[in-house]
Short mmCIF file of N, CA and C in Angstrom, two decimals:
data_model
loop_
_atom_site.label_atom_id
_atom_site.label_comp_id
_atom_site.label_asym_id
_atom_site.label_seq_id
_atom_site.Cartn_x
_atom_site.Cartn_y
_atom_site.Cartn_z
N GLU M 262 0.60 -1.16 -0.04
CA GLU M 262 0.10 -0.01 -0.06
C GLU M 262 0.80 1.51 0.10
N ASP M 263 1.78 1.17 0.86
CA ASP M 263 3.19 2.18 0.79
C ASP M 263 3.73 2.54 -0.71
N ASP M 264 4.04 1.80 -1.30
CA ASP M 264 4.92 1.82 -2.47
C ASP M 264 3.59 2.33 -3.53
N VAL M 265 2.34 1.78 -3.28
CA VAL M 265 1.39 2.07 -4.55
C VAL M 265 0.78 3.71 -4.31
N ARG M 266 0.97 4.16 -2.75
CA ARG M 266 0.68 5.49 -2.35
C ARG M 266 1.76 6.14 -2.80
N PHE M 267 2.76 6.10 -2.96
CA PHE M 267 4.21 6.80 -3.37
C PHE M 267 4.10 6.87 -4.65
N ALA M 268 3.94 5.85 -5.56
CA ALA M 268 3.88 6.08 -7.46
C ALA M 268 2.72 7.22 -7.41
N ARG M 269 1.47 7.14 -6.79
CA ARG M 269 0.30 7.76 -7.19
C ARG M 269 0.76 9.27 -6.83
N GLU M 270 1.68 9.60 -5.66
CA GLU M 270 1.76 10.59 -5.48
C GLU M 270 3.23 11.45 -6.37
N ALA M 271 4.01 10.49 -6.66
CA ALA M 271 4.62 10.85 -8.08
C ALA M 271 4.28 11.20 -9.21
N VAL M 272 3.45 10.27 -9.95
CA VAL M 272 2.60 10.77 -10.57
C VAL M 272 1.99 11.92 -10.85
N ALA M 273 1.31 12.24 -9.55
CA ALA M 273 0.61 13.45 -9.29
C ALA M 273 1.34 14.75 -9.16
N ALA M 274 2.65 14.49 -9.07
CA ALA M 274 3.38 15.92 -9.21
C ALA M 274 3.67 16.63 -9.96
N GLY M 275 3.31 16.53 -10.99
CA GLY M 275 3.16 17.12 -12.37
C GLY M 275 2.48 16.84 -13.60
N THR M 276 2.40 17.46 -14.53
CA THR M 276 1.65 17.15 -15.83
C THR M 276 2.68 16.79 -16.88
N GLY M 277 4.30 17.46 -16.98
CA GLY M 277 4.82 17.15 -17.87
C GLY M 277 5.20 15.48 -17.75
N PRO M 278 6.53 15.42 -18.90
CA PRO M 278 7.06 14.13 -18.96
C PRO M 278 7.45 13.79 -17.39
N LEU M 279 7.35 12.20 -17.23
CA LEU M 279 7.70 11.64 -16.38
C LEU M 279 8.71 10.32 -16.55
N LEU M 280 9.68 10.05 -15.99
CA LEU M 280 10.82 8.68 -16.01
C LEU M 280 10.61 8.10 -14.84
N ASP M 281 10.19 6.79 -15.02
CA ASP M 281 10.10 5.72 -14.17
C ASP M 281 11.47 5.08 -14.71
N VAL M 282 12.28 5.01 -13.30
CA VAL M 282 13.86 4.24 -13.55
C VAL M 282 13.69 3.18 -13.02
N GLY M 283 13.97 2.04 -13.73
CA GLY M 283 13.96 0.75 -12.67
C GLY M 283 12.64 0.45 -12.72
N CYS M 284 11.80 0.36 -13.77
CA CYS M 284 10.22 0.26 -13.38
C CYS M 284 9.79 -1.30 -13.13
N GLY M 285 10.70 -2.06 -13.27
CA GLY M 285 10.47 -3.65 -13.31
C GLY M 285 8.91 -3.84 -13.65
N SER M 286 8.36 -4.79 -13.22
CA SER M 286 6.92 -5.35 -13.63
C SER M 286 5.88 -4.59 -13.38
N LEU M 287 6.01 -3.07 -12.86
CA LEU M 287 4.97 -2.28 -12.91
C LEU M 287 4.03 -2.71 -11.41
N LEU M 288 4.59 -3.84 -10.55
CA LEU M 288 3.49 -4.42 -9.62
C LEU M 288 3.00 -3.57 -8.53
N PHE M 289 3.82 -2.34 -8.34
CA PHE M 289 3.23 -1.30 -7.53
C PHE M 289 2.68 0.09 -7.98
N THR M 290 2.98 0.11 -9.53
CA THR M 290 3.11 1.44 -10.29
C THR M 290 1.96 1.52 -11.60
N ALA M 291 1.87 0.26 -11.58
CA ALA M 291 0.71 0.42 -12.97
C ALA M 291 -0.65 0.98 -12.79
N ASP M 292 -0.97 1.09 -11.72
CA ASP M 292 -2.55 1.73 -11.64
C ASP M 292 -2.43 3.33 -11.53
N ALA M 293 -1.02 3.98 -10.77
CA ALA M 293 -0.86 4.90 -10.57
C ALA M 293 -0.47 5.60 -12.50
N HIS M 294 0.41 4.90 -13.04
CA HIS M 294 0.42 5.38 -14.47
C HIS M 294 -0.85 5.37 -15.24
N LEU M 295 -1.46 4.04 -15.56
CA LEU M 295 -2.78 4.04 -16.07
C LEU M 295 -3.56 5.24 -15.49
N GLY M 296 -3.75 5.71 -14.35
CA GLY M 296 -4.72 6.82 -13.85
C GLY M 296 -4.08 8.14 -14.16
N GLY M 297 -3.00 8.22 -14.45
CA GLY M 297 -2.44 9.52 -14.23
C GLY M 297 -2.55 10.25 -15.60
N GLY M 298 -2.13 9.59 -16.94
CA GLY M 298 -2.14 10.15 -18.07
C GLY M 298 -1.05 10.69 -18.18
N ARG M 299 -0.15 10.99 -17.80
CA ARG M 299 0.95 11.52 -18.14
C ARG M 299 1.87 10.90 -18.81
N PRO M 300 2.46 11.60 -20.15
CA PRO M 300 3.59 11.44 -21.03
C PRO M 300 4.46 10.83 -20.24
N SER M 301 4.83 9.22 -20.07
CA SER M 301 5.96 8.43 -19.34
C SER M 301 6.41 7.66 -19.76
N LEU M 302 7.78 7.45 -19.77
CA LEU M 302 8.92 6.80 -20.03
C LEU M 302 9.33 5.53 -19.00
N LEU M 303 8.66 4.50 -19.27
CA LEU M 303 8.97 3.48 -18.03
C LEU M 303 10.18 2.63 -18.55
N LEU M 304 11.40 2.91 -17.75
CA LEU M 304 12.68 2.17 -17.90
C LEU M 304 12.92 0.83 -17.70
N ASP M 305 13.86 -0.41 -17.79
CA ASP M 305 13.96 -1.08 -16.87
C ASP M 305 15.40 -1.75 -17.86
N LEU M 306 16.29 -2.06 -16.86
CA LEU M 306 17.58 -2.96 -17.73
C LEU M 306 16.94 -4.37 -17.98
N SER M 307 16.20 -4.86 -17.56
CA SER M 307 15.65 -6.07 -17.62
C SER M 307 14.46 -6.27 -18.38
N LEU M 308 14.76 -6.80 -20.07
CA LEU M 308 13.44 -7.36 -20.71
C LEU M 308 12.72 -8.05 -20.36
N GLY M 309 13.18 -8.99 -19.66
CA GLY M 309 12.06 -9.51 -19.05
C GLY M 309 11.16 -9.04 -18.12
N MET M 310 11.48 -8.30 -17.16
CA MET M 310 10.74 -7.48 -16.31
C MET M 310 9.75 -6.43 -16.84
N LEU M 311 10.26 -5.80 -18.05
CA LEU M 311 9.58 -5.01 -19.17
C LEU M 311 8.65 -5.78 -19.64
N ARG M 312 8.62 -7.14 -20.22
CA ARG M 312 7.38 -7.78 -20.82
C ARG M 312 6.40 -7.95 -19.36
N ARG M 313 6.77 -8.43 -18.48
CA ARG M 313 5.99 -8.68 -17.40
C ARG M 313 5.27 -7.25 -17.17
N GLY M 314 5.68 -5.88 -17.09
CA GLY M 314 5.10 -4.94 -17.19
C GLY M 314 4.23 -4.46 -18.40
N ARG M 315 4.82 -4.68 -19.35
CA ARG M 315 3.89 -4.70 -20.54
C ARG M 315 2.49 -5.69 -20.24
N ASP M 316 2.69 -6.93 -20.06
CA ASP M 316 1.57 -7.90 -19.96
C ASP M 316 0.47 -7.21 -18.42
N ARG M 317 1.26 -6.90 -17.72
CA ARG M 317 0.11 -6.06 -16.69
C ARG M 317 -0.60 -5.55 -16.88
N LEU M 318 -0.37 -4.43 -18.12
CA LEU M 318 -0.87 -2.93 -18.57
C LEU M 318 -1.65 -3.60 -19.14
N VAL M 319 -1.21 -4.80 -20.27
CA VAL M 319 -2.24 -5.65 -21.28
C VAL M 319 -3.73 -5.91 -20.28
N ARG M 320 -3.36 -6.68 -19.49
CA ARG M 320 -4.11 -7.56 -18.67
C ARG M 320 -5.14 -6.39 -18.12
N GLN M 321 -4.78 -5.28 -17.60
CA GLN M 321 -5.72 -4.54 -16.98
C GLN M 321 -6.17 -3.76 -18.01
N VAL M 322 -5.85 -2.90 -19.05
CA VAL M 322 -6.90 -2.51 -19.82
C VAL M 322 -6.54 -2.75 -21.48
N GLY M 323 -5.90 -3.87 -21.73
CA GLY M 323 -6.05 -4.50 -23.23
C GLY M 323 -5.09 -4.05 -23.98
N SER M 324 -3.97 -3.08 -23.58
CA SER M 324 -3.27 -2.52 -24.40
C SER M 324 -2.16 -1.53 -23.56
N VAL M 325 -1.43 -1.18 -24.05
CA VAL M 325 -0.14 -0.29 -23.40
C VAL M 325 -0.83 0.87 -23.84
N PRO M 326 -1.03 2.05 -22.76
CA PRO M 326 -1.81 3.28 -23.49
C PRO M 326 -0.83 4.03 -24.36
N SER M 327 -1.27 4.77 -25.12
CA SER M 327 -0.48 6.01 -26.04
C SER M 327 0.68 6.73 -25.05
N HIS M 328 0.17 7.24 -23.99
CA HIS M 328 0.79 8.08 -23.34
C HIS M 328 1.96 7.06 -22.38
N LEU M 329 2.21 6.12 -22.41
CA LEU M 329 3.02 5.07 -21.79
C LEU M 329 4.02 4.42 -22.83
N ALA M 330 5.48 4.58 -22.61
CA ALA M 330 6.41 3.92 -23.36
C ALA M 330 7.45 3.00 -22.55
N LEU M 331 7.47 2.03 -22.86
CA LEU M 331 8.27 0.88 -21.94
C LEU M 331 9.84 0.65 -22.91
N VAL M 332 10.61 1.24 -22.25
CA VAL M 332 11.87 0.97 -22.88
C VAL M 332 12.81 0.53 -22.10
N GLN M 333 14.11 -0.75 -22.81
CA GLN M 333 15.08 -1.08 -22.21
C GLN M 333 16.04 -0.16 -22.03
N ALA M 334 16.46 0.19 -21.04
CA ALA M 334 17.81 1.08 -20.93
C ALA M 334 18.65 0.63 -19.53
N ASP M 335 19.85 1.45 -19.52
CA ASP M 335 20.64 1.31 -18.32
C ASP M 335 20.39 2.21 -17.50
N ALA M 336 20.22 2.67 -16.52
CA ALA M 336 19.85 3.72 -15.51
C ALA M 336 20.87 4.56 -15.19
N LEU M 337 22.47 4.05 -15.67
CA LEU M 337 23.62 5.02 -15.48
C LEU M 337 23.82 5.64 -17.15
N ALA M 338 22.97 5.34 -18.15
CA ALA M 338 23.07 6.10 -19.61
C ALA M 338 21.71 5.98 -20.02
N LEU M 339 20.79 7.26 -19.24
CA LEU M 339 19.68 7.33 -19.79
C LEU M 339 19.69 7.72 -20.86
N PRO M 340 18.71 7.28 -21.91
CA PRO M 340 18.35 7.51 -23.03
C PRO M 340 17.68 8.96 -23.85
N ILE M 341 17.60 9.89 -22.78
CA ILE M 341 16.97 11.13 -23.03
C ILE M 341 17.78 12.48 -22.53
N ARG M 342 17.27 13.50 -23.30
CA ARG M 342 17.99 14.76 -22.94
C ARG M 342 18.00 15.34 -21.56
N ARG M 343 19.01 15.78 -21.30
CA ARG M 343 19.32 16.56 -19.88
C ARG M 343 18.25 17.48 -19.62
N GLY M 344 17.58 17.34 -18.58
CA GLY M 344 16.51 18.36 -18.44
C GLY M 344 15.10 18.41 -18.65
N CYS M 345 14.80 17.23 -19.42
CA CYS M 345 13.43 17.21 -19.87
C CYS M 345 12.53 16.33 -19.29
N ALA M 346 12.98 15.88 -17.82
CA ALA M 346 11.81 15.15 -17.26
C ALA M 346 11.17 15.99 -15.98
N ASP M 347 9.79 16.24 -16.03
CA ASP M 347 9.42 16.92 -14.60
C ASP M 347 9.47 16.28 -13.82
N THR M 348 9.21 15.03 -13.36
CA THR M 348 9.09 13.83 -12.45
C THR M 348 10.01 12.92 -12.71
N VAL M 349 11.11 12.27 -11.70
CA VAL M 349 11.95 10.91 -11.84
C VAL M 349 11.37 10.26 -11.05
N LEU M 350 10.77 9.13 -11.00
CA LEU M 350 10.65 8.24 -10.03
C LEU M 350 11.28 6.85 -10.48
N CYS M 351 12.38 6.69 -9.13
CA CYS M 351 13.18 5.51 -9.16
C CYS M 351 12.37 4.30 -8.24
N PRO M 352 12.02 3.56 -8.12
CA PRO M 352 11.40 2.75 -6.97
C PRO M 352 12.18 1.80 -6.95
N GLY M 353 12.78 1.39 -5.54
CA GLY M 353 13.58 0.35 -5.07
C GLY M 353 14.45 -0.20 -5.56
N ILE M 354 15.79 0.61 -6.25
CA ILE M 354 16.75 0.05 -7.12
C ILE M 354 17.85 0.94 -6.06
N LEU M 355 17.71 1.78 -5.80
CA LEU M 355 18.96 2.43 -4.90
C LEU M 355 19.72 1.41 -3.92
N HIS M 356 18.89 0.59 -3.08
CA HIS M 356 20.11 -0.81 -2.62
C HIS M 356 20.68 -1.85 -3.31
N LEU M 357 20.58 -1.79 -4.67
CA LEU M 357 21.30 -2.21 -5.45
C LEU M 357 22.75 -2.13 -5.90
N PHE M 358 22.81 -0.84 -5.55
CA PHE M 358 24.20 -0.12 -5.56
C PHE M 358 24.99 0.22 -4.40
N GLU M 359 26.41 -0.60 -4.49
CA GLU M 359 27.39 -0.24 -3.32
C GLU M 359 27.23 1.27 -3.05
N ASP M 360 27.42 2.23 -4.15
CA ASP M 360 27.40 3.39 -4.02
C ASP M 360 26.30 4.23 -5.03
N PRO M 361 25.40 4.60 -4.81
CA PRO M 361 24.40 5.25 -5.57
C PRO M 361 24.52 6.09 -6.19
N THR M 362 25.88 6.92 -5.81
CA THR M 362 26.05 8.26 -6.32
C THR M 362 25.93 8.40 -7.84
N ALA M 363 26.35 7.80 -8.70
CA ALA M 363 26.29 7.73 -10.09
C ALA M 363 24.89 7.59 -10.60
N LEU M 364 24.32 6.94 -10.10
CA LEU M 364 22.93 6.60 -10.33
C LEU M 364 21.92 7.71 -9.77
N LEU M 365 22.02 8.45 -8.98
CA LEU M 365 21.48 9.48 -8.38
C LEU M 365 21.69 10.73 -9.46
N ARG M 366 22.93 10.79 -9.76
CA ARG M 366 23.91 12.13 -10.95
C ARG M 366 22.77 11.97 -12.19
N SER M 367 23.06 10.44 -12.70
CA SER M 367 22.26 10.19 -13.59
C SER M 367 20.67 10.74 -13.90
N LEU M 368 20.10 10.35 -12.72
CA LEU M 368 18.70 10.74 -12.67
C LEU M 368 18.41 12.08 -12.28
N VAL M 369 19.37 13.01 -11.83
CA VAL M 369 18.80 14.23 -11.23
C VAL M 369 19.51 15.15 -12.68
N SER M 370 20.22 14.85 -13.82
CA SER M 370 20.67 15.24 -14.93
C SER M 370 19.43 15.36 -15.71
N VAL M 371 18.38 14.31 -15.72
CA VAL M 371 17.43 14.83 -16.68
C VAL M 371 16.28 15.34 -16.04
N LEU M 372 16.28 15.70 -15.07
CA LEU M 372 15.32 16.25 -14.13
C LEU M 372 15.46 17.94 -14.46
N ALA M 373 14.04 18.28 -15.02
CA ALA M 373 13.88 19.54 -15.38
C ALA M 373 14.02 20.60 -14.16
N PRO M 374 14.72 21.77 -14.42
CA PRO M 374 14.53 22.58 -13.05
C PRO M 374 13.05 22.81 -12.51
N GLY M 375 13.07 22.79 -11.24
CA GLY M 375 11.75 22.76 -10.24
C GLY M 375 11.17 21.26 -10.38
N GLY M 376 11.62 20.15 -11.44
CA GLY M 376 11.07 18.81 -11.29
C GLY M 376 11.09 18.45 -10.07
N ARG M 377 10.44 17.31 -9.93
CA ARG M 377 10.68 16.52 -8.45
C ARG M 377 11.37 14.95 -8.74
N LEU M 378 11.84 14.46 -7.69
CA LEU M 378 12.58 13.46 -7.64
C LEU M 378 11.87 12.55 -6.78
N PHE M 379 11.64 11.33 -6.95
CA PHE M 379 11.05 10.38 -6.05
C PHE M 379 11.76 9.17 -6.40
N LEU M 380 12.38 8.51 -4.64
CA LEU M 380 13.07 7.55 -4.64
C LEU M 380 12.43 6.57 -3.40
N SER M 381 12.49 5.03 -3.66
CA SER M 381 12.62 4.20 -2.42
C SER M 381 13.53 3.62 -2.45
N SER M 382 13.79 2.71 -1.23
CA SER M 382 15.00 1.85 -1.01
C SER M 382 14.70 1.04 0.25
N LEU M 383 15.70 -0.35 0.36
CA LEU M 383 15.36 -0.97 1.66
C LEU M 383 16.52 -0.01 2.22
N VAL M 384 16.57 -0.25 3.93
CA VAL M 384 17.21 0.72 4.76
C VAL M 384 17.32 -0.43 6.04
N THR M 385 18.44 0.18 6.81
CA THR M 385 18.90 -1.01 7.71
C THR M 385 18.09 -0.39 9.05
N ASP M 386 16.99 0.13 9.31
CA ASP M 386 16.55 0.77 10.56
C ASP M 386 16.16 0.03 11.40
N ARG M 387 15.56 -1.31 11.27
CA ARG M 387 14.98 -1.98 12.19
C ARG M 387 15.80 -3.38 12.24
N GLY M 388 15.89 -3.94 13.66
CA GLY M 388 16.76 -5.04 13.91
C GLY M 388 16.52 -6.07 12.79
N LEU M 389 15.10 -6.92 13.01
CA LEU M 389 15.36 -8.30 12.61
C LEU M 389 15.34 -7.92 10.73
N GLY M 390 14.89 -6.97 10.01
CA GLY M 390 14.68 -6.73 9.08
C GLY M 390 16.49 -6.46 8.48
N ARG M 391 17.09 -5.84 9.54
CA ARG M 391 18.35 -5.50 9.27
C ARG M 391 19.23 -6.43 9.11
N ALA M 392 19.22 -7.72 9.76
CA ALA M 392 19.91 -8.92 9.89
C ALA M 392 19.48 -9.61 8.53
N TYR M 393 18.02 -9.65 8.28
CA TYR M 393 17.95 -10.43 7.03
C TYR M 393 18.55 -9.68 5.80
N LEU M 394 18.78 -8.23 5.89
CA LEU M 394 19.31 -7.44 4.80
C LEU M 394 20.75 -7.91 4.69
N ARG M 395 21.33 -7.93 5.83
CA ARG M 395 22.68 -8.22 5.86
C ARG M 395 23.17 -9.51 5.34
N LEU M 396 22.30 -10.41 5.58
CA LEU M 396 22.47 -11.98 4.67
C LEU M 396 22.05 -11.66 3.07
N LEU M 397 21.07 -11.00 2.90
CA LEU M 397 21.32 -10.68 1.43
C LEU M 397 22.57 -9.91 0.84
N GLU M 398 22.99 -9.22 1.60
CA GLU M 398 24.15 -8.23 0.76
C GLU M 398 25.45 -9.11 1.37
N ARG M 399 25.56 -10.34 2.15
CA ARG M 399 26.37 -11.12 1.89
C ARG M 399 26.19 -11.61 0.58
N SER M 400 25.20 -12.20 0.25
CA SER M 400 24.95 -13.18 -0.93
C SER M 400 25.13 -12.37 -2.28
N GLY M 401 25.22 -11.14 -1.95
CA GLY M 401 25.62 -10.10 -3.35
C GLY M 401 24.10 -9.44 -3.70
N GLU M 402 23.10 -9.94 -3.22
CA GLU M 402 21.48 -9.28 -3.91
C GLU M 402 21.15 -8.08 -3.54
N VAL M 403 21.87 -7.45 -2.36
CA VAL M 403 21.53 -6.08 -2.29
C VAL M 403 23.15 -5.59 -1.80
N LYS M 404 23.27 -3.98 -2.04
CA LYS M 404 24.41 -3.53 -1.71
C LYS M 404 24.37 -2.07 -0.90
N GLY M 405 25.31 -1.98 0.02
CA GLY M 405 25.20 -0.73 0.57
C GLY M 405 24.24 -0.24 1.31
N LEU M 406 23.84 -1.06 2.18
CA LEU M 406 22.75 -0.68 2.92
C LEU M 406 23.00 0.35 4.06
N VAL M 407 22.26 0.90 4.16
CA VAL M 407 22.18 2.36 4.88
C VAL M 407 21.14 2.33 5.96
N THR M 408 20.92 3.52 6.95
CA THR M 408 20.13 3.63 7.47
C THR M 408 18.69 4.80 7.01
N ALA M 409 17.91 4.96 7.15
CA ALA M 409 17.10 5.88 6.55
C ALA M 409 17.51 7.11 6.39
N SER M 410 17.90 7.75 7.60
CA SER M 410 18.51 9.18 7.70
C SER M 410 20.02 9.37 7.08
N GLU M 411 20.73 8.37 6.93
CA GLU M 411 21.82 8.53 6.13
C GLU M 411 22.11 8.28 4.71
N LEU M 412 20.89 7.66 4.08
CA LEU M 412 20.31 7.43 2.77
C LEU M 412 19.70 8.96 2.26
N ALA M 413 19.34 9.67 3.16
CA ALA M 413 18.72 10.70 2.87
C ALA M 413 19.70 11.75 2.80
N ARG M 414 20.47 11.58 3.66
CA ARG M 414 21.63 12.48 3.59
C ARG M 414 22.58 12.36 2.16
N ARG M 415 22.85 11.07 1.91
CA ARG M 415 23.63 10.72 0.43
C ARG M 415 22.87 10.97 -0.64
N VAL M 416 21.76 11.21 -0.49
CA VAL M 416 20.72 11.53 -1.73
C VAL M 416 20.97 13.11 -1.89
N ALA M 417 20.74 13.54 -0.89
CA ALA M 417 20.90 15.20 -0.90
C ALA M 417 22.14 15.61 -1.42
N ARG M 418 23.14 15.28 -0.80
CA ARG M 418 24.48 15.59 -1.08
C ARG M 418 25.10 14.89 -2.58
N ALA M 419 24.36 14.09 -3.02
CA ALA M 419 24.61 13.65 -4.31
C ALA M 419 23.72 14.40 -5.61
N THR M 420 22.85 14.67 -5.06
CA THR M 420 21.66 15.45 -6.05
C THR M 420 21.39 17.13 -5.95
N GLY M 421 22.20 17.76 -4.41
CA GLY M 421 21.87 18.82 -4.34
C GLY M 421 20.42 19.18 -4.24
N LEU M 422 19.61 18.49 -3.91
CA LEU M 422 17.96 18.81 -3.48
C LEU M 422 17.90 18.45 -2.08
N ARG M 423 17.20 19.21 -1.31
CA ARG M 423 16.66 18.84 -0.34
C ARG M 423 15.52 17.55 -0.18
N MET M 424 15.66 16.84 0.60
CA MET M 424 14.93 15.19 0.27
C MET M 424 13.91 15.16 1.69
N SER M 425 12.76 15.13 1.59
CA SER M 425 12.48 14.57 2.90
C SER M 425 12.09 13.14 2.51
N CYS M 426 11.87 12.14 4.06
CA CYS M 426 11.92 10.99 4.10
C CYS M 426 11.08 10.31 4.80
N GLN M 427 10.38 9.19 4.26
CA GLN M 427 9.50 8.44 5.19
C GLN M 427 10.17 7.20 5.39
N ARG M 428 9.79 6.45 6.66
CA ARG M 428 10.10 5.19 6.78
C ARG M 428 9.33 4.37 7.72
N ARG M 429 8.99 2.98 6.95
CA ARG M 429 8.24 2.26 7.97
C ARG M 429 9.09 0.82 7.59
N GLY M 430 9.12 0.42 8.82
CA GLY M 430 9.88 -0.91 8.88
C GLY M 430 11.39 -0.78 8.11
N ASN M 431 11.75 -1.37 7.43
CA ASN M 431 13.12 -1.21 6.30
C ASN M 431 12.71 -0.76 5.04
N MET M 432 11.74 0.04 4.86
CA MET M 432 11.97 0.46 3.61
C MET M 432 11.78 2.25 3.85
N ALA M 433 12.54 2.60 3.03
CA ALA M 433 12.27 4.01 2.99
C ALA M 433 11.62 4.89 1.81
N TRP M 434 10.74 5.99 1.57
CA TRP M 434 10.42 7.07 0.53
C TRP M 434 10.87 8.27 0.80
N LEU M 435 11.73 8.57 -0.27
CA LEU M 435 12.42 9.90 -0.44
C LEU M 435 11.68 10.63 -1.55
N ARG M 436 11.85 12.08 -1.37
CA ARG M 436 11.13 12.83 -2.51
C ARG M 436 11.81 14.37 -2.23
N SER M 437 11.97 14.92 -3.45
CA SER M 437 12.43 16.48 -3.30
C SER M 437 11.59 17.16 -3.39
N GLU M 438 11.97 18.38 -2.43
CA GLU M 438 10.95 19.18 -2.43
C GLU M 438 10.49 19.87 -3.62
N PRO M 439 9.36 20.58 -3.65
CA PRO M 439 8.84 21.30 -4.75
C PRO M 439 9.78 22.43 -5.27
N GLY M 440 9.86 22.68 -6.35
CA GLY M 440 10.70 23.58 -6.62
C GLY M 440 12.18 23.74 -6.44
N GLU M 441 12.70 22.96 -6.10
CA GLU M 441 13.92 22.81 -5.99
C GLU M 441 14.78 22.56 -7.05
N VAL M 442 16.03 23.27 -6.90
CA VAL M 442 17.04 23.48 -8.26
C VAL M 442 18.19 22.20 -8.16
N PRO M 443 18.48 21.43 -8.92
CA PRO M 443 19.48 20.25 -8.35
C PRO M 443 20.72 21.56 -8.08
N GLY M 444 21.76 20.80 -7.38
CA GLY M 444 22.96 21.29 -7.20
C GLY M 444 22.58 22.52 -6.17
N ARG M 445 21.43 22.91 -5.72
CA ARG M 445 21.58 24.05 -5.14
C ARG M 445 20.86 23.95 -3.88
N LEU M 446 21.63 23.20 -3.15
CA LEU M 446 21.21 22.91 -1.72
C LEU M 446 21.27 23.96 -0.89
N ARG M 447 19.85 23.94 -0.12
CA ARG M 447 20.12 25.44 1.00
C ARG M 447 19.73 24.70 2.24
N GLY M 448 20.11 25.02 3.29
CA GLY M 448 19.46 24.52 4.73
C GLY M 448 19.48 23.35 5.23
N PRO M 449 18.76 22.68 5.62
CA PRO M 449 19.08 21.19 6.29
C PRO M 449 18.81 20.36 4.94
N SER M 450 19.80 19.39 4.83
CA SER M 450 19.74 18.44 3.90
C SER M 450 18.63 17.31 3.85
N ALA M 451 18.03 16.92 4.90
CA ALA M 451 16.71 16.17 4.98
C ALA M 451 16.05 16.14 5.96
N ALA M 452 14.79 15.53 5.80
CA ALA M 452 13.87 15.72 7.31
C ALA M 452 13.82 14.07 7.32
N VAL M 453 13.65 13.11 8.27
CA VAL M 453 13.34 11.86 8.17
C VAL M 453 12.44 11.68 9.34
N GLY M 454 11.06 11.31 8.55
CA GLY M 454 9.83 10.73 9.70
C GLY M 454 9.79 9.38 9.65
N HIS M 455 9.18 8.88 10.99
CA HIS M 455 8.98 7.38 11.14
C HIS M 455 7.46 7.03 11.47
#
């Protein structure tokens, strides 16, 4: 429910082009993309995940709507012009990078001035979840795990955007403040809510 609500918030954050990086199978985002009507580019490195996402859209509405495009692409080499996305949504992939700085800089490079950045990630704030995540980290499934507050600081430092952060259990949802311009961070870098 939190992921679905977060996706809806990201889609509702503007009317111009939206970029969903690491869209996967659209498990939590399909309804938001379908209901929003925004021109949206849904990117994932995995062709298999994109096929699942396409199939999910087809099951729900009979076809892939014309305002949505699914594209196989690397998040570190985004296939779009700098500064052209009003909103960038990147759900649940930060924890796949040992150091997500290059990813964050890639995302913010395509963000239009005053656009919004929405990110989610696994974090190590809760004991039992932290222990399980450390096992996943040792097996190579996740990397560079940190607490929600540390993640918010790292994101703000890498992007220059003031970020707010909400956390439930071992999941964090971060969003840039409306009207922020990348690279011009002022005041406190992050606020973390629990």
